[in-house]
Amino acid sequence: MDGGERVQATGLYKTDIEFNLLDNELCRSLAVFPGYNKDSFIRAAWTRRSRGEAAKRPNRKSWSQRTDMYMRPFLLDVFFSKRFIHAKVMHRGTSKVISVASTNSKDLRYSLTSLVDNDACRVIGNLIAERCKDADVFAMSFEPKKNERIEGRLGIVLDTIRENGIMFV
């Protein structure tokens, strides 16, 4: 027999199975397992689980991901729109907002000349720092978004908060 011939095995569990002689030993052993798809059998052997069994913990987070919200509980979120600046500090475990400052608020909207310039960023930083101290929060974390640089208006807000005695962890 050359390697390209096909052999037909009959009479095994009342089914007919064909397999190629070029296949490896695992595929040759499929003659004793009628009704199995060769690809799924190999995939199950690779994952070391049966074909129908799901993964044990498909979406389990790592230890650092699970404990990060308790090690650094307070998170600063700063948003710049075309017209306003919004900043808030949240507790990551309970999702409660600790302090909020926005140039859209009534007390700041009419007192500032521009609601998006560098002076407005400094005012927002001062307000966030003051309100965090009132709530006994002296350390927080800031996670920049993807492709977000800590410079310009964002850098001014963060530097102002840092200058007012709040640590970034």
XYZ file of C-alpha atoms in Angstrom:
169
model
C 0.000 0.000 0.000
C 1.288 3.426 -0.745
C 0.563 6.322 1.621
C -2.316 7.691 -0.415
C -4.600 4.657 -0.218
C -7.749 4.750 1.840
C -8.739 1.816 3.978
C -12.306 1.076 4.979
C -12.959 -0.576 8.321
C -16.349 -2.186 8.565
C -18.257 -3.914 11.301
C -17.041 -1.730 14.185
C -20.070 -0.873 16.293
C -22.233 -1.189 13.178
C -20.648 1.835 11.478
C -18.215 2.314 8.641
C -15.125 4.476 9.164
C -12.578 5.577 6.592
C -9.209 7.032 7.435
C -6.130 8.003 5.507
C -2.980 5.959 6.013
C -0.901 9.142 5.997
C -2.535 10.329 9.242
C -0.682 9.942 12.509
C -1.222 7.208 15.082
C -3.866 9.190 16.948
C -6.024 9.341 13.858
C -5.457 5.640 13.191
C -6.717 4.848 16.660
C -10.014 6.524 15.798
C -11.142 3.271 14.226
C -12.042 2.064 17.714
C -13.981 5.303 18.412
C -16.679 5.433 15.768
C -18.669 8.604 15.408
C -15.883 10.926 16.604
C -14.767 13.771 14.431
C -11.018 13.653 13.988
C -10.566 17.421 14.400
C -12.574 17.702 17.603
C -10.811 14.664 19.053
C -7.418 16.239 18.428
C -8.603 19.565 19.818
C -9.896 17.840 22.959
C -6.570 16.047 23.374
C -4.737 19.339 23.013
C -6.850 21.072 25.675
C -6.811 17.980 27.903
C -10.556 18.269 28.352
C -13.365 16.248 26.920
C -15.063 17.543 23.839
C -18.194 18.831 25.552
C -16.580 20.138 28.728
C -16.246 23.889 29.031
C -13.182 25.610 30.380
C -13.046 25.578 34.161
C -12.625 29.323 34.649
C -12.768 31.058 31.294
C -12.857 34.664 32.558
C -10.961 34.445 35.826
C -8.919 37.541 36.545
C -5.393 37.433 37.888
C -4.587 38.083 41.542
C -3.379 41.623 40.894
C -6.509 42.438 38.889
C -8.741 41.136 41.677
C -6.944 42.959 44.509
C -6.115 46.218 42.731
C -9.416 47.858 43.642
C -8.632 47.377 47.341
C -4.966 48.334 47.161
C -5.726 51.555 45.263
C -9.355 52.227 46.149
C -9.770 55.808 44.900
C -9.661 56.545 41.193
C -9.546 59.952 39.515
C -11.514 60.383 36.302
C -11.007 63.546 34.222
C -13.025 64.305 31.094
C -12.472 67.198 28.695
C -15.264 68.174 26.347
C -15.174 71.078 23.917
C -17.058 73.301 26.358
C -16.398 71.972 29.879
C -13.997 70.088 32.146
C -15.360 67.365 34.429
C -13.411 65.581 37.178
C -14.508 63.088 39.811
C -12.956 60.767 42.361
C -14.630 57.379 42.808
C -14.208 54.536 45.268
C -13.513 51.509 43.093
C -14.915 48.892 45.438
C -18.293 50.510 46.048
C -18.480 52.763 42.952
C -19.421 55.720 45.133
C -18.393 59.184 44.033
C -16.235 60.924 46.649
C -15.824 64.329 45.040
C -16.929 66.032 41.830
C -15.854 69.256 40.168
C -16.964 70.639 36.841
C -16.707 73.955 35.055
C -20.360 73.443 34.126
C -21.479 73.963 37.738
C -23.282 77.206 38.544
C -20.633 78.529 40.925
C -17.845 78.200 38.322
C -19.669 78.829 35.063
C -20.084 82.562 35.589
C -16.900 83.237 37.569
C -14.398 81.906 35.001
C -13.564 83.750 31.802
C -13.049 80.510 29.866
C -14.334 77.095 30.912
C -11.636 75.045 29.159
C -8.364 76.983 29.451
C -5.406 76.421 31.803
C -6.876 78.585 34.578
C -10.026 76.455 34.574
C -7.843 73.338 34.862
C -6.118 74.796 37.922
C -9.462 75.672 39.530
C -10.773 72.141 38.925
C -7.596 70.662 40.425
C -7.911 72.881 43.517
C -11.576 71.968 44.001
C -10.959 68.233 43.644
C -8.062 68.362 46.123
C -10.057 70.410 48.638
C -13.113 68.142 48.443
C -10.973 65.007 48.721
C -9.324 66.338 51.876
C -12.770 67.037 53.332
C -13.687 63.398 52.646
C -10.390 62.160 54.242
C -8.936 60.957 50.949
C -5.227 61.762 50.733
C -4.111 59.291 48.062
C -5.659 58.296 44.750
C -4.691 56.702 41.486
C -5.059 57.853 37.916
C -5.073 55.410 35.029
C -4.629 57.136 31.677
C -6.715 55.826 28.848
C -5.189 54.219 25.784
C -2.940 56.658 23.884
C -3.574 59.381 26.479
C -0.563 61.466 27.427
C -0.200 63.239 30.742
C 0.527 66.667 29.374
C -1.294 69.870 28.532
C -4.571 70.442 30.359
C -4.570 66.972 31.932
C -1.060 67.543 33.251
C -2.127 70.870 34.754
C -5.063 69.241 36.586
C -2.874 66.429 37.949
C -0.053 68.784 38.990
C -2.487 71.081 40.791
C -3.966 68.156 42.716
C -0.456 66.965 43.611
C 0.582 70.468 44.743
C -2.395 70.613 47.103
C -1.204 67.579 49.065
C -2.902 64.616 47.392
C -0.586 61.720 46.534
C -0.903 59.643 43.387
C -0.288 55.960 43.963
